[in-house]
GROMACS .gro file of C-alpha atoms in nm:
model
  101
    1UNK     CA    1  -1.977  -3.283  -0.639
    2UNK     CA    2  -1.960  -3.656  -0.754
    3UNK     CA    3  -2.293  -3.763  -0.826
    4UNK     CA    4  -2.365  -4.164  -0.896
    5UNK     CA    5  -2.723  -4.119  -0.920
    6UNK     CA    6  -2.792  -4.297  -0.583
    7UNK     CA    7  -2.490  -4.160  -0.405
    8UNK     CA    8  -2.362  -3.763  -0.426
    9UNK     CA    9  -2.051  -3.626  -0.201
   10UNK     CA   10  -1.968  -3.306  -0.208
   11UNK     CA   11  -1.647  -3.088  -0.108
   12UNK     CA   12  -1.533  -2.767  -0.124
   13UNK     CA   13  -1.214  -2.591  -0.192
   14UNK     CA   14  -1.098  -2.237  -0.006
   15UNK     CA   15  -0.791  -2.026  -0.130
   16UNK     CA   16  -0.588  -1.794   0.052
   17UNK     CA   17  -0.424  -1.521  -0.093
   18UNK     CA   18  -0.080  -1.561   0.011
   19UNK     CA   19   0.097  -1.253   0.213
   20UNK     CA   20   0.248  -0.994  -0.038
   21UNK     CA   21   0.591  -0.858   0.116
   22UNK     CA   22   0.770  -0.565   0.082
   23UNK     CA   23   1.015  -0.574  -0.193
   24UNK     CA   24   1.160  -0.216  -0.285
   25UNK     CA   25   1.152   0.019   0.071
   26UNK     CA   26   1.059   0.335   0.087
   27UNK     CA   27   1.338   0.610   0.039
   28UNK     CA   28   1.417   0.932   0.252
   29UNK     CA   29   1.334   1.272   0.092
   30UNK     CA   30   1.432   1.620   0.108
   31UNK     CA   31   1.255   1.921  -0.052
   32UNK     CA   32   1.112   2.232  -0.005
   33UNK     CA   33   0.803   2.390   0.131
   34UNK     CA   34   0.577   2.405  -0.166
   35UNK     CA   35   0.694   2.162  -0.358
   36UNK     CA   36   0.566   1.815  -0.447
   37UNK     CA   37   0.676   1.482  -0.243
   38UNK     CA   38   0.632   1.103  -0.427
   39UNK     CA   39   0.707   0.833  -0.241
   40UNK     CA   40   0.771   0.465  -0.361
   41UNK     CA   41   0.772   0.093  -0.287
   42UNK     CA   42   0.680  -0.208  -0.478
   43UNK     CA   43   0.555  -0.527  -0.324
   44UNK     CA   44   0.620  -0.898  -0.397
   45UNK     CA   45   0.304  -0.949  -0.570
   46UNK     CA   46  -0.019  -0.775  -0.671
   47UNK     CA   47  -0.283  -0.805  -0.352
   48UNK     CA   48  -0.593  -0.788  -0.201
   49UNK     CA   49  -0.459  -0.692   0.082
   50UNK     CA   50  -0.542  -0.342   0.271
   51UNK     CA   51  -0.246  -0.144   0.238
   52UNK     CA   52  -0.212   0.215   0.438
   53UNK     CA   53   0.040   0.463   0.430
   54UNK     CA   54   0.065   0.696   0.722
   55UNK     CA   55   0.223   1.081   0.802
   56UNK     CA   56   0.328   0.972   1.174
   57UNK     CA   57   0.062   0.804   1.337
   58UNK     CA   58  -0.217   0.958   1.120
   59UNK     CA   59  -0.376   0.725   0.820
   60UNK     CA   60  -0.367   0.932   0.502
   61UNK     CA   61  -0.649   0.924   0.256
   62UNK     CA   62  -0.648   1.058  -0.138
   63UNK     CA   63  -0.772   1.393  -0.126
   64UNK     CA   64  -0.667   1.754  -0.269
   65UNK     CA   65  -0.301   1.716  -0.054
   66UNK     CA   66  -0.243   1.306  -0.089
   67UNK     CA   67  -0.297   1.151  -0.384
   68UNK     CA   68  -0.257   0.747  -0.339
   69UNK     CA   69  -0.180   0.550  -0.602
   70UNK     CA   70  -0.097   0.164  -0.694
   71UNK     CA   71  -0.022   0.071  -1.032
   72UNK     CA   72   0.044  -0.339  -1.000
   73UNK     CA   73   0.321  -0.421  -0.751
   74UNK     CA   74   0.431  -0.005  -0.723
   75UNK     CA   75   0.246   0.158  -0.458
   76UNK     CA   76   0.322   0.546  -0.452
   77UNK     CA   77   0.216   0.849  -0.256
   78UNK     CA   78   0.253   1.177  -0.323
   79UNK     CA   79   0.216   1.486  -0.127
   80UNK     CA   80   0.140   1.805  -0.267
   81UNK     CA   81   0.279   2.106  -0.185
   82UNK     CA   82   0.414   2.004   0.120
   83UNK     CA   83   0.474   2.277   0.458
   84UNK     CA   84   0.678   2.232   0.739
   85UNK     CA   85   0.398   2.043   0.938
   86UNK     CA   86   0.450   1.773   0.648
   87UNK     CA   87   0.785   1.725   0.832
   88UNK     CA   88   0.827   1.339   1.005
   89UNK     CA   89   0.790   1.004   0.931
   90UNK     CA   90   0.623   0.850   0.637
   91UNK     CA   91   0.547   0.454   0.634
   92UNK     CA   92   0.373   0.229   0.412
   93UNK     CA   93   0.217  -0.112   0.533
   94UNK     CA   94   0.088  -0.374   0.400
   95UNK     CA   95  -0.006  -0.732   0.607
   96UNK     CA   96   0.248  -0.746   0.894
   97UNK     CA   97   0.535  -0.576   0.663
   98UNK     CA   98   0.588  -0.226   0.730
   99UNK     CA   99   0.865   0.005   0.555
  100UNK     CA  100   0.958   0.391   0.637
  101UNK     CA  101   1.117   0.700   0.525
   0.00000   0.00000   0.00000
């Protein structure tokens, strides 16, 4: 605001976070039934933005088999004690950026 004491204008300013890409891909794994998966991938910047990882189609959540974490750019899942129905594709995305494994 610019205030003259008989004149004020006022404008405002908006931000937008800009898009955070996919830097570091996720990587294929191999293990066996029972053990532990982690999965990895680091993004161009720290964000806002909603980021999902999916088993398939299916969104996965943090609960007592998926534990989601993001520690600044590094975005990691891990699977716990994985079966053979844990078998497929496992994709991260973030924005319009997509990777899988």
């Amino acid at each position: 605001t610019c205030d003259t004491g008989d004149q004020q204008t006022t404008a405002v300013v908006h931000l937008k976070e800009p898009a955070a890409t996919i830097v570091e891909m996720l990587k294929d794994v191999t293990s066996y039934e029972g053990e532990d998966v982690v999965f990895e991938c680091r993004l161009s910047r720290e964000t806002t933005q909603d980021a999902q990882w999916f088993l398939g189609d299916v969104p996965l959540q943090s609960n007592e088999m998926n534990e989601i974490r993001v520690q600044g750019t590094r975005h990691s899942l891990i699977l716990r004690k994985v079966t053979l129905e844990d078998c497929g594709s496992i994709s991260f995305k973030v924005g319009e950026h997509t990777s899988a494994a």
